[in-house]
Each structure stands twice: as C-alpha cells, then as structure tokens.
Amino acid sequence: MQPGAAVIKAAIIDLDGTMLDTVPDFELALNAMRAEFRLAPITQDVIKPMVGKGSEKLIRDVLSLDFDPDRVESVYDEAMAAYQRHYLAINGERSRLFDGVIEGLTALREQGLRLACVTNKPISFTTPLLAQKGLAPFFELVYGGDSLPKKKPDPLPLLQVCSDFDLPPQQVVAIGDSSNDAEAARAARCYVLTVPYGYNHGRPVQEIDSDGIVNSLLDAATLIRAHNGV
C-alpha cells in the first residue's frame, strides 16, 4: 500500500478461507461422495490443501488419493454429480464466519467502498451460502468459479469487476487467503492483501507476493482507511 497512490474505491473479497471456514462442509460432501464409491473417509487435514482451485480440480485430487489417472477420468462425471448433490444438501451446515468478517465488511462499506465477492466456488453453492451467513447484502457483485470463462488465478474475474465498477485496477484491492488471489490481483494490477488463517493450498501465507498480511477483514478496513487518508 503505497503512500500517495490512488485512492482505493472498491474491494474484491474471496470466500473460502477468507470470509468462511468451509472445510467442514467440504468434509461432509466429499466423504458422502466417497462413500458412494466405497472409499474410506478422509480428514479435514487432507482436504484443506486441496481447497481453492475450483471443484473440478478438487474432485480429481480427491479421487486421485485412491484411483489411477485413467480410473479418475472414467468416474469423474459420476463423482462430480454426487459431490454437487451432497454439497447442495449440506451447504453452510458446518461452515463458520471467521472473526472480524462482519465488522470488516461493515467498516469497508462505511468508508464508501464498493464490494464484490469473487470465489472459485461454483455460483450455485456461493449465492445461497452468502445469503445463509448474512453476507449477501454487503456485495454489489458476486462471481463464482463458473460465472466467467476463466477463474482465479487468471485475472479475468478481477478485471471484470473493475469493468463493472468502472474503476481502474489501481483503485481496487483484492483480499484473499491464497496465492490464487494474489496471482490474479498482480496480473490485474490491483492491490492485494492476504489473511493468515486461510488455506493457501497448504503453503505458508508469508510466501505469497502481496501488499500486506492482515489478521482480519477489520484490519484490512483499517489499513485501507489509512491508505486513503480518511
């Protein structure tokens, strides 16, 4: 966050690992899917590093724990359908808000920032989850991993938000928990802040090229306020 730089007018915020701890939901849905293939349950510790690259990669990674590549591809469609069915049935049942999320979103909105949620989670999972957890009213825009032709770490979703908001990327900050968020933001030429409590594919958050690590969305709002000089 550079002194004297353009005022930040919008924030693009990730979902899984940034606003919500959704791994317990993944555990339920994935193990229900695995049971249909007579596979043993897997733990949250196994699942957590797999989260964040989209459902397609998640299902292939989970199947790859037991099946060779040819077998993975042969059962992929059936497994994906089962996973989606089970996830929709339990969506939000065990997920929880991280500390400071509501307070942070409130503070960002009070500063006049426009807010968008961009996640690699399918939009059919995302919109009901945001509504269930009381997050939907904060966001003008919501894009899931299947809303656009490309997902993070491609910059397209972030650039789409910039276009929708009619703002240059230099006036937009992305807030996330993983290298996906940072790589997308860097490619889009947005600022990027990272939270340390998320998933990041099992890698330390300190390895991410970002403009700062913030302990919560409320801390992010405080940093943005200071950057904007208000």
Coordinates of N, CA and C in Angstrom, one line a residue:
M1 N 0.9 -1.2 0.0 CA 0.0 0.0 0.0 C 0.9 1.2 0.0
Q2 N 1.0 1.9 -1.1 CA 2.0 3.0 -1.3 C 1.4 4.3 -0.9
P3 N 2.1 5.1 -0.1 CA 1.7 6.4 0.2 C 1.6 7.3 -1.0
G4 N 0.5 8.1 -1.1 CA 0.4 9.0 -2.3 C -0.2 8.3 -3.5
A5 N -0.5 7.0 -3.4 CA -1.1 6.3 -4.6 C -2.6 6.6 -4.7
A6 N -3.2 6.1 -5.7 CA -4.6 6.4 -6.0 C -5.5 5.9 -4.8
V7 N -6.5 6.6 -4.6 CA -7.5 6.2 -3.5 C -8.1 4.9 -3.9
I8 N -8.2 4.0 -2.9 CA -8.9 2.7 -3.2 C -10.4 2.9 -3.0
K9 N -11.2 2.5 -4.1 CA -12.6 2.7 -4.1 C -13.4 1.4 -4.1
A10 N -12.8 0.3 -4.2 CA -13.5 -1.0 -4.2 C -12.6 -2.1 -3.7
A11 N -13.3 -3.1 -3.1 CA -12.6 -4.3 -2.6 C -13.3 -5.6 -3.2
I12 N -12.4 -6.5 -3.6 CA -12.9 -7.8 -4.2 C -12.4 -8.8 -3.1
I13 N -13.4 -9.5 -2.6 CA -13.1 -10.4 -1.4 C -13.4 -11.8 -1.7
D14 N -12.5 -12.7 -1.4 CA -12.6 -14.1 -1.6 C -13.6 -14.7 -0.5
L15 N -14.0 -15.9 -0.7 CA -15.0 -16.5 0.2 C -14.3 -17.6 1.1
D16 N -14.0 -18.8 0.5 CA -13.5 -19.9 1.3 C -12.1 -19.5 1.8
G17 N -12.0 -19.6 3.1 CA -10.7 -19.4 3.7 C -10.4 -17.9 4.0
T18 N -11.3 -17.0 3.5 CA -11.2 -15.6 3.8 C -12.3 -15.1 4.6
M19 N -13.5 -15.3 4.2 CA -14.7 -15.0 5.0 C -15.3 -16.1 5.8
L20 N -15.2 -17.3 5.2 CA -15.8 -18.5 5.9 C -14.8 -19.7 5.9
D21 N -14.8 -20.4 7.0 CA -14.2 -21.7 7.1 C -15.2 -22.7 6.7
T22 N -15.0 -23.1 5.4 CA -15.9 -24.1 4.8 C -15.4 -25.5 4.7
V23 N -14.2 -25.8 5.2 CA -13.6 -27.1 5.1 C -14.5 -28.2 5.8
P24 N -15.2 -27.8 6.9 CA -16.1 -28.8 7.5 C -17.3 -29.2 6.5
D25 N -17.7 -28.3 5.7 CA -18.7 -28.6 4.7 C -18.1 -29.5 3.6
F26 N -16.9 -29.2 3.2 CA -16.2 -30.0 2.2 C -16.1 -31.4 2.7
E27 N -15.8 -31.5 4.0 CA -15.6 -32.9 4.6 C -16.9 -33.7 4.5
L28 N -18.0 -33.1 4.8 CA -19.2 -33.8 4.7 C -19.6 -34.3 3.3
A29 N -19.5 -33.3 2.4 CA -19.9 -33.6 1.0 C -18.9 -34.5 0.3
L30 N -17.6 -34.3 0.5 CA -16.6 -35.2 -0.2 C -16.7 -36.6 0.4
N31 N -16.9 -36.8 1.7 CA -16.9 -38.1 2.2 C -18.3 -38.8 1.9
A32 N -19.3 -38.1 1.7 CA -20.6 -38.7 1.2 C -20.4 -39.2 -0.2
M33 N -19.7 -38.4 -1.0 CA -19.4 -38.8 -2.4 C -18.5 -40.0 -2.4
R34 N -17.4 -40.0 -1.6 CA -16.5 -41.1 -1.5 C -17.2 -42.4 -1.1
A35 N -18.2 -42.3 -0.2 CA -18.9 -43.5 0.3 C -19.7 -44.1 -0.8
E36 N -20.1 -43.4 -1.8 CA -20.8 -44.0 -3.0 C -19.9 -44.8 -3.8
F37 N -18.6 -44.6 -3.7 CA -17.6 -45.4 -4.4 C -16.9 -46.4 -3.4
R38 N -17.5 -46.5 -2.2 CA -16.9 -47.4 -1.2 C -15.5 -47.1 -0.9
L39 N -15.2 -45.8 -0.8 CA -13.9 -45.3 -0.4 C -14.0 -44.8 1.1
A40 N -12.8 -45.0 1.8 CA -12.8 -44.6 3.2 C -12.9 -43.1 3.3
P41 N -13.4 -42.6 4.4 CA -13.5 -41.1 4.7 C -12.1 -40.5 4.7
I42 N -12.0 -39.2 4.4 CA -10.7 -38.5 4.5 C -11.0 -37.4 5.5
T43 N -9.9 -36.9 6.1 CA -10.0 -35.9 7.2 C -9.9 -34.5 6.6
Q44 N -10.2 -33.5 7.5 CA -10.1 -32.1 7.1 C -8.6 -31.7 6.8
D45 N -7.7 -32.3 7.5 CA -6.3 -32.0 7.2 C -5.9 -32.5 5.8
V46 N -6.5 -33.5 5.3 CA -6.2 -34.0 3.9 C -6.9 -33.0 2.9
I47 N -8.1 -32.6 3.3 CA -8.9 -31.8 2.3 C -8.4 -30.4 2.2
K48 N -8.0 -29.8 3.3 CA -7.7 -28.3 3.3 C -6.7 -27.9 2.3
P49 N -5.6 -28.6 2.0 CA -4.6 -28.1 1.0 C -5.2 -28.2 -0.4
M50 N -6.3 -29.0 -0.6 CA -6.9 -29.2 -1.9 C -7.9 -28.1 -2.3
V51 N -8.3 -27.3 -1.3 CA -9.4 -26.3 -1.5 C -8.8 -25.0 -2.2
G52 N -9.6 -24.5 -3.1 CA -9.3 -23.2 -3.7 C -9.0 -23.1 -5.1
K53 N -8.9 -24.3 -5.8 CA -8.6 -24.3 -7.2 C -9.8 -24.6 -8.1
G54 N -11.0 -24.7 -7.4 CA -12.2 -25.0 -8.1 C -12.6 -26.4 -7.9
S55 N -13.9 -26.7 -8.1 CA -14.5 -28.0 -7.9 C -13.9 -29.1 -8.8
E56 N -13.6 -28.7 -10.0 CA -13.1 -29.7 -11.0 C -11.8 -30.3 -10.5
K57 N -10.8 -29.5 -10.0 CA -9.6 -30.0 -9.5 C -9.7 -30.7 -8.2
L58 N -10.6 -30.1 -7.4 CA -10.9 -30.7 -6.1 C -11.3 -32.2 -6.2
I59 N -12.3 -32.4 -7.1 CA -12.8 -33.8 -7.2 C -11.7 -34.7 -7.8
R60 N -11.0 -34.2 -8.8 CA -9.9 -35.1 -9.3 C -8.8 -35.4 -8.3
D61 N -8.5 -34.4 -7.5 CA -7.4 -34.6 -6.4 C -7.9 -35.6 -5.4
V62 N -9.2 -35.5 -5.0 CA -9.7 -36.4 -4.0 C -9.8 -37.8 -4.6
L63 N -10.2 -38.0 -5.8 CA -10.2 -39.3 -6.4 C -8.8 -39.9 -6.6
S64 N -7.9 -39.0 -6.8 CA -6.5 -39.4 -7.1 C -5.9 -40.0 -5.8
L65 N -6.5 -39.8 -4.7 CA -5.9 -40.5 -3.5 C -6.1 -42.0 -3.5
D66 N -7.0 -42.5 -4.4 CA -7.3 -43.9 -4.4 C -7.2 -44.5 -5.8
F67 N -7.4 -43.7 -6.8 CA -7.5 -44.2 -8.2 C -6.4 -43.7 -9.1
D68 N -6.0 -44.5 -10.1 CA -5.0 -44.1 -11.0 C -5.7 -43.1 -12.0
P69 N -4.9 -42.3 -12.8 CA -5.4 -41.3 -13.7 C -6.6 -41.7 -14.6
D70 N -6.4 -42.9 -15.2 CA -7.5 -43.4 -16.1 C -8.8 -43.7 -15.3
R71 N -8.7 -44.2 -14.1 CA -9.9 -44.5 -13.3 C -10.5 -43.2 -12.9
V72 N -9.7 -42.2 -12.5 CA -10.2 -40.9 -12.1 C -11.1 -40.3 -13.2
E73 N -10.6 -40.4 -14.5 CA -11.3 -39.8 -15.6 C -12.6 -40.6 -15.9
S74 N -12.5 -41.9 -15.7 CA -13.7 -42.7 -16.0 C -14.8 -42.5 -15.0
V75 N -14.5 -42.1 -13.8 CA -15.6 -41.9 -12.8 C -15.9 -40.5 -12.5
Y76 N -15.1 -39.6 -13.1 CA -15.2 -38.1 -12.8 C -16.6 -37.6 -12.8
D77 N -17.3 -37.8 -13.9 CA -18.6 -37.2 -14.1 C -19.6 -37.7 -13.0
E78 N -19.5 -39.0 -12.7 CA -20.4 -39.5 -11.7 C -20.0 -39.0 -10.3
A79 N -18.7 -38.8 -10.1 CA -18.3 -38.3 -8.8 C -18.6 -36.9 -8.6
M80 N -18.5 -36.1 -9.7 CA -18.8 -34.7 -9.6 C -20.3 -34.5 -9.3
A81 N -21.1 -35.3 -10.0 CA -22.6 -35.2 -9.8 C -22.9 -35.5 -8.3
A82 N -22.3 -36.5 -7.8 CA -22.6 -37.0 -6.4 C -22.1 -35.9 -5.5
Y83 N -20.9 -35.3 -5.7 CA -20.4 -34.3 -4.8 C -21.3 -33.0 -4.8
Q84 N -21.8 -32.6 -6.0 CA -22.6 -31.4 -6.1 C -24.0 -31.7 -5.4
R85 N -24.5 -32.9 -5.5 CA -25.7 -33.2 -4.9 C -25.6 -33.2 -3.3
H86 N -24.5 -33.8 -2.8 CA -24.3 -33.8 -1.4 C -24.0 -32.4 -0.9
Y87 N -23.2 -31.6 -1.6 CA -22.8 -30.3 -1.1 C -24.0 -29.4 -1.0
L88 N -24.8 -29.4 -2.0 CA -26.0 -28.6 -2.0 C -26.9 -28.9 -0.8
A89 N -26.9 -30.2 -0.5 CA -27.8 -30.7 0.6 C -27.3 -30.2 2.0
I90 N -26.0 -29.9 2.1 CA -25.4 -29.6 3.5 C -24.8 -28.2 3.4
N91 N -24.9 -27.5 2.3 CA -24.2 -26.2 2.1 C -24.4 -25.2 3.3
G92 N -23.3 -24.9 4.0 CA -23.4 -24.0 5.1 C -23.6 -24.6 6.5
E93 N -23.9 -25.9 6.5 CA -24.3 -26.6 7.7 C -23.3 -26.5 8.8
R94 N -22.0 -26.7 8.4 CA -20.9 -26.6 9.4 C -19.9 -25.5 9.2
S95 N -20.1 -24.7 8.1 CA -19.1 -23.6 7.9 C -19.4 -22.5 8.9
R96 N -18.4 -21.7 9.2 CA -18.5 -20.6 10.2 C -17.7 -19.4 9.7
L97 N -18.2 -18.2 10.1 CA -17.6 -17.0 9.8 C -16.3 -16.9 10.6
F98 N -15.2 -16.4 9.9 CA -14.0 -16.0 10.6 C -14.2 -14.8 11.4
D99 N -13.4 -14.6 12.5 CA -13.5 -13.4 13.3 C -13.3 -12.1 12.5
G100 N -14.1 -11.1 12.7 CA -13.9 -9.8 12.1 C -14.5 -9.6 10.8
V101 N -15.2 -10.6 10.2 CA -15.7 -10.5 8.9 C -16.8 -9.5 8.8
I102 N -17.9 -9.7 9.6 CA -19.0 -8.8 9.5 C -18.5 -7.4 9.9
E103 N -17.7 -7.2 10.9 CA -17.2 -5.9 11.3 C -16.4 -5.3 10.2
G104 N -15.6 -6.1 9.5 CA -14.7 -5.6 8.4 C -15.5 -5.2 7.2
L105 N -16.5 -6.0 6.8 CA -17.4 -5.6 5.7 C -18.1 -4.4 6.0
T106 N -18.6 -4.2 7.3 CA -19.3 -3.0 7.7 C -18.5 -1.8 7.6
A107 N -17.2 -1.9 8.1 CA -16.3 -0.8 8.0 C -15.9 -0.4 6.6
L108 N -15.7 -1.4 5.7 CA -15.4 -1.1 4.3 C -16.6 -0.4 3.7
R109 N -17.8 -0.8 3.9 CA -18.9 -0.2 3.3 C -19.1 1.2 3.9
E110 N -18.9 1.4 5.2 CA -19.0 2.7 5.8 C -18.0 3.7 5.2
Q111 N -16.9 3.2 4.7 CA -15.9 4.0 4.0 C -16.3 4.4 2.6
G112 N -17.4 3.8 2.2 CA -17.9 4.1 0.8 C -17.3 3.2 -0.3
L113 N -16.6 2.1 0.2 CA -16.0 1.2 -0.8 C -17.2 0.3 -1.4
R114 N -17.0 0.1 -2.7 CA -17.9 -0.9 -3.4 C -17.3 -2.3 -3.2
L115 N -18.2 -3.2 -3.0 CA -17.7 -4.6 -2.6 C -18.2 -5.6 -3.6
A116 N -17.3 -6.5 -4.0 CA -17.6 -7.7 -4.8 C -17.0 -8.9 -4.1
C117 N -17.7 -10.0 -4.3 CA -17.2 -11.3 -3.8 C -16.8 -12.1 -5.1
V118 N -15.6 -12.5 -5.2 CA -15.1 -13.4 -6.3 C -14.5 -14.6 -5.7
T119 N -15.0 -15.8 -6.0 CA -14.6 -17.0 -5.5 C -14.5 -18.1 -6.6
N120 N -13.7 -19.1 -6.4 CA -13.7 -20.2 -7.3 C -14.7 -21.3 -7.0
K121 N -15.5 -21.0 -6.0 CA -16.6 -21.9 -5.6 C -17.7 -21.8 -6.7
P122 N -18.4 -22.8 -7.1 CA -19.5 -22.7 -8.1 C -20.5 -21.7 -7.6
I123 N -21.1 -21.0 -8.5 CA -22.0 -19.9 -8.1 C -23.3 -20.5 -7.5
S124 N -23.6 -21.8 -7.8 CA -24.8 -22.4 -7.2 C -24.6 -22.7 -5.7
F125 N -23.3 -22.9 -5.3 CA -23.0 -23.0 -3.9 C -22.8 -21.7 -3.2
T126 N -22.3 -20.7 -4.0 CA -21.9 -19.4 -3.4 C -23.1 -18.6 -3.0
T127 N -24.0 -18.4 -3.9 CA -25.1 -17.4 -3.6 C -26.0 -17.8 -2.4
P128 N -26.4 -19.1 -2.2 CA -27.1 -19.5 -1.0 C -26.3 -19.4 0.2
L129 N -25.0 -19.7 0.1 CA -24.1 -19.6 1.3 C -24.0 -18.2 1.8
L130 N -23.8 -17.3 0.9 CA -23.7 -15.8 1.3 C -25.0 -15.4 1.9
A131 N -26.1 -15.8 1.4 CA -27.4 -15.4 2.0 C -27.5 -16.0 3.4
Q132 N -27.2 -17.3 3.5 CA -27.4 -18.0 4.8 C -26.6 -17.4 5.9
K133 N -25.4 -16.9 5.5 CA -24.5 -16.4 6.6 C -24.6 -14.9 6.8
G134 N -25.6 -14.3 6.1 CA -25.8 -12.8 6.3 C -24.8 -12.0 5.5
L135 N -24.1 -12.5 4.6 CA -23.1 -11.7 3.8 C -23.6 -11.1 2.5
A136 N -24.7 -11.7 2.0 CA -25.1 -11.2 0.7 C -25.4 -9.7 0.6
P137 N -26.0 -9.1 1.6 CA -26.3 -7.7 1.4 C -25.1 -6.7 1.3
F138 N -23.9 -7.2 1.6 CA -22.7 -6.4 1.5 C -22.2 -6.2 0.1
F139 N -22.6 -7.2 -0.8 CA -22.0 -7.3 -2.1 C -22.8 -6.8 -3.3
E140 N -22.3 -5.9 -4.0 CA -23.0 -5.5 -5.3 C -22.8 -6.6 -6.4
L141 N -21.7 -7.2 -6.4 CA -21.4 -8.2 -7.4 C -20.9 -9.5 -6.7
V142 N -21.3 -10.6 -7.3 CA -20.8 -11.9 -6.9 C -20.5 -12.8 -8.1
Y143 N -19.2 -13.2 -8.2 CA -18.8 -14.1 -9.3 C -18.3 -15.4 -8.7
G144 N -18.8 -16.5 -9.2 CA -18.3 -17.8 -8.8 C -17.3 -18.4 -9.8
G145 N -16.8 -19.5 -9.5 CA -15.8 -20.1 -10.4 C -16.3 -20.5 -11.8
D146 N -17.6 -20.6 -11.9 CA -18.2 -21.0 -13.2 C -19.0 -19.8 -13.8
S147 N -18.8 -18.6 -13.2 CA -19.6 -17.5 -13.8 C -19.0 -16.9 -15.0
L148 N -17.7 -17.1 -15.2 CA -16.9 -16.5 -16.3 C -16.1 -17.6 -17.0
P149 N -15.6 -17.3 -18.2 CA -14.8 -18.3 -18.9 C -13.5 -18.8 -18.1
K150 N -13.0 -17.9 -17.3 CA -11.8 -18.3 -16.5 C -12.0 -17.9 -15.1
K151 N -11.3 -18.7 -14.2 CA -11.3 -18.4 -12.7 C -9.9 -18.0 -12.2
K152 N -9.9 -17.5 -11.0 CA -8.6 -17.2 -10.4 C -7.7 -18.5 -10.4
P153 N -6.4 -18.4 -10.6 CA -5.5 -17.2 -10.6 C -5.5 -16.4 -11.9
D154 N -6.4 -16.7 -12.9 CA -6.5 -15.8 -14.0 C -7.0 -14.5 -13.6
P155 N -6.6 -13.4 -14.1 CA -7.1 -12.1 -13.7 C -8.5 -11.7 -14.2
L156 N -9.0 -12.5 -15.1 CA -10.3 -12.2 -15.7 C -11.4 -11.8 -14.7
P157 N -11.7 -12.6 -13.7 CA -12.8 -12.2 -12.8 C -12.5 -10.8 -12.1
L158 N -11.3 -10.5 -11.8 CA -11.0 -9.2 -11.1 C -11.1 -8.1 -12.1
L159 N -10.7 -8.3 -13.3 CA -10.8 -7.3 -14.4 C -12.3 -7.1 -14.7
Q160 N -13.1 -8.1 -14.6 CA -14.5 -8.0 -14.9 C -15.1 -7.1 -13.8
V161 N -14.7 -7.3 -12.6 CA -15.3 -6.4 -11.5 C -14.9 -5.0 -11.7
C162 N -13.6 -4.8 -12.1 CA -13.1 -3.4 -12.3 C -13.9 -2.7 -13.4
S163 N -14.2 -3.5 -14.5 CA -15.0 -3.0 -15.6 C -16.5 -2.7 -15.1
D164 N -17.0 -3.6 -14.4 CA -18.4 -3.5 -13.9 C -18.5 -2.2 -13.0
F165 N -17.5 -2.0 -12.2 CA -17.5 -0.8 -11.3 C -17.0 0.4 -12.0
D166 N -16.5 0.3 -13.2 CA -16.0 1.4 -14.0 C -14.8 2.1 -13.2
L167 N -13.9 1.2 -12.7 CA -12.8 1.7 -11.9 C -11.5 1.1 -12.5
P168 N -10.4 1.9 -12.5 CA -9.1 1.3 -12.9 C -8.6 0.3 -11.8
P169 N -7.9 -0.7 -12.2 CA -7.4 -1.7 -11.2 C -6.6 -1.1 -10.1
Q170 N -6.0 0.1 -10.3 CA -5.2 0.7 -9.3 C -6.0 1.3 -8.2
Q171 N -7.3 1.3 -8.3 CA -8.2 1.8 -7.3 C -9.0 0.7 -6.6
V172 N -8.5 -0.6 -6.9 CA -9.2 -1.7 -6.4 C -8.2 -2.6 -5.6
V173 N -8.7 -3.2 -4.5 CA -7.9 -4.1 -3.7 C -8.6 -5.5 -3.6
A174 N -7.8 -6.5 -3.8 CA -8.3 -7.9 -3.6 C -7.9 -8.4 -2.3
I175 N -8.8 -9.0 -1.6 CA -8.5 -9.6 -0.2 C -8.7 -11.1 -0.3
G176 N -7.7 -11.9 0.0 CA -7.9 -13.3 0.0 C -6.9 -14.0 0.9
D177 N -6.9 -15.4 0.8 CA -6.1 -16.2 1.7 C -5.1 -17.0 1.0
S178 N -5.0 -16.9 -0.4 CA -4.2 -17.8 -1.1 C -3.4 -17.2 -2.3
S179 N -2.5 -17.9 -2.8 CA -1.7 -17.5 -3.9 C -2.6 -17.2 -5.1
N180 N -3.7 -18.0 -5.2 CA -4.7 -17.7 -6.3 C -5.1 -16.3 -6.3
D181 N -5.5 -15.8 -5.2 CA -6.0 -14.4 -5.1 C -4.9 -13.4 -5.4
A182 N -3.7 -13.7 -4.9 CA -2.5 -12.7 -5.2 C -2.1 -12.7 -6.6
E183 N -2.0 -13.9 -7.2 CA -1.6 -14.0 -8.6 C -2.6 -13.3 -9.5
A184 N -3.9 -13.5 -9.3 CA -4.9 -12.8 -10.0 C -4.9 -11.3 -9.9
A185 N -4.6 -10.9 -8.7 CA -4.6 -9.4 -8.4 C -3.3 -8.8 -9.0
R186 N -2.2 -9.5 -8.9 CA -1.0 -9.0 -9.6 C -1.2 -8.9 -11.1
A187 N -1.7 -9.9 -11.7 CA -1.9 -9.9 -13.1 C -2.9 -8.8 -13.5
A188 N -3.9 -8.5 -12.7 CA -4.9 -7.5 -13.0 C -4.4 -6.1 -12.6
R189 N -3.3 -6.0 -11.9 CA -2.7 -4.8 -11.4 C -3.5 -4.1 -10.3
C190 N -4.2 -4.9 -9.5 CA -4.9 -4.5 -8.3 C -3.9 -4.6 -7.1
Y191 N -4.3 -3.9 -6.1 CA -3.6 -4.2 -4.8 C -4.1 -5.6 -4.3
V192 N -3.3 -6.2 -3.4 CA -3.8 -7.4 -2.8 C -3.3 -7.5 -1.3
L193 N -4.3 -7.9 -0.5 CA -4.0 -8.1 0.9 C -4.4 -9.6 1.2
T194 N -3.6 -10.2 2.1 CA -3.8 -11.6 2.4 C -4.1 -11.8 3.9
V195 N -5.0 -12.7 4.2 CA -5.2 -13.1 5.6 C -4.4 -14.4 6.0
P196 N -4.0 -14.5 7.2 CA -3.1 -15.6 7.5 C -3.8 -16.9 8.0
Y197 N -5.1 -16.9 8.1 CA -5.8 -18.0 8.8 C -6.5 -19.0 7.8
G198 N -6.3 -18.7 6.4 CA -7.0 -19.5 5.4 C -6.3 -20.8 5.0
Y199 N -6.4 -21.1 3.8 CA -5.9 -22.4 3.3 C -4.6 -22.4 2.5
N200 N -4.5 -21.5 1.5 CA -3.4 -21.3 0.7 C -2.7 -22.7 0.2
H201 N -3.5 -23.7 -0.1 CA -3.0 -24.9 -0.7 C -1.9 -25.5 0.2
G202 N -2.0 -25.3 1.5 CA -1.0 -25.9 2.4 C 0.3 -25.2 2.5
R203 N 0.5 -24.1 1.9 CA 1.7 -23.3 1.9 C 1.6 -22.1 2.9
P204 N 2.7 -21.7 3.5 CA 2.7 -20.5 4.4 C 2.3 -19.3 3.7
V205 N 1.4 -18.5 4.3 CA 0.9 -17.3 3.7 C 2.1 -16.3 3.4
Q206 N 3.1 -16.4 4.2 CA 4.3 -15.5 4.0 C 5.0 -15.6 2.7
E207 N 4.7 -16.7 2.0 CA 5.3 -17.0 0.7 C 4.6 -16.2 -0.4
I208 N 3.4 -15.7 -0.1 CA 2.6 -15.0 -1.1 C 3.1 -13.6 -1.4
D209 N 3.2 -13.2 -2.6 CA 3.5 -11.9 -3.0 C 2.3 -11.0 -2.9
S210 N 2.2 -10.2 -1.7 CA 1.1 -9.4 -1.5 C 1.5 -8.0 -1.0
D211 N 0.6 -7.1 -0.8 CA 0.9 -5.8 -0.3 C 0.7 -5.7 1.2
G212 N 0.5 -6.9 1.8 CA 0.4 -6.9 3.3 C -0.4 -8.1 3.8
I213 N -0.1 -8.5 5.0 CA -0.8 -9.6 5.6 C -1.7 -8.9 6.7
V214 N -3.0 -9.1 6.7 CA -3.9 -8.5 7.7 C -4.5 -9.6 8.5
N215 N -4.7 -9.4 9.8 CA -5.2 -10.5 10.6 C -6.7 -10.7 10.5
S216 N -7.4 -9.8 9.9 CA -8.8 -9.9 9.7 C -9.3 -8.9 8.7
L217 N -10.6 -9.1 8.2 CA -11.1 -8.1 7.3 C -11.2 -6.7 8.0
L218 N -11.4 -6.7 9.3 CA -11.5 -5.4 10.0 C -10.1 -4.7 10.0
D219 N -9.1 -5.5 10.1 CA -7.7 -4.9 10.0 C -7.5 -4.4 8.6
A220 N -8.0 -5.1 7.6 CA -7.9 -4.7 6.2 C -8.6 -3.3 6.0
A221 N -9.8 -3.2 6.6 CA -10.5 -1.9 6.5 C -9.7 -0.8 7.1
T222 N -9.1 -1.1 8.3 CA -8.3 -0.1 8.9 C -7.1 0.4 8.1
L223 N -6.4 -0.6 7.4 CA -5.3 -0.3 6.6 C -5.7 0.5 5.4
I224 N -6.8 0.1 4.8 CA -7.3 0.8 3.6 C -7.7 2.3 4.0
R225 N -8.3 2.4 5.1 CA -8.7 3.8 5.6 C -7.4 4.6 5.7
A226 N -6.3 4.1 6.3 CA -5.1 4.8 6.4 C -4.5 5.1 5.0
H227 N -4.6 4.2 4.1 CA -4.1 4.4 2.8 C -4.8 5.6 2.1
N228 N -6.1 5.6 2.3 CA -6.9 6.6 1.7 C -6.9 8.0 2.4
G229 N -6.2 8.0 3.6 CA -6.1 9.2 4.3 C -7.3 9.7 4.9
V230 N -8.2 8.8 5.3 CA -9.5 9.3 5.9 C -9.6 8.7 7.4

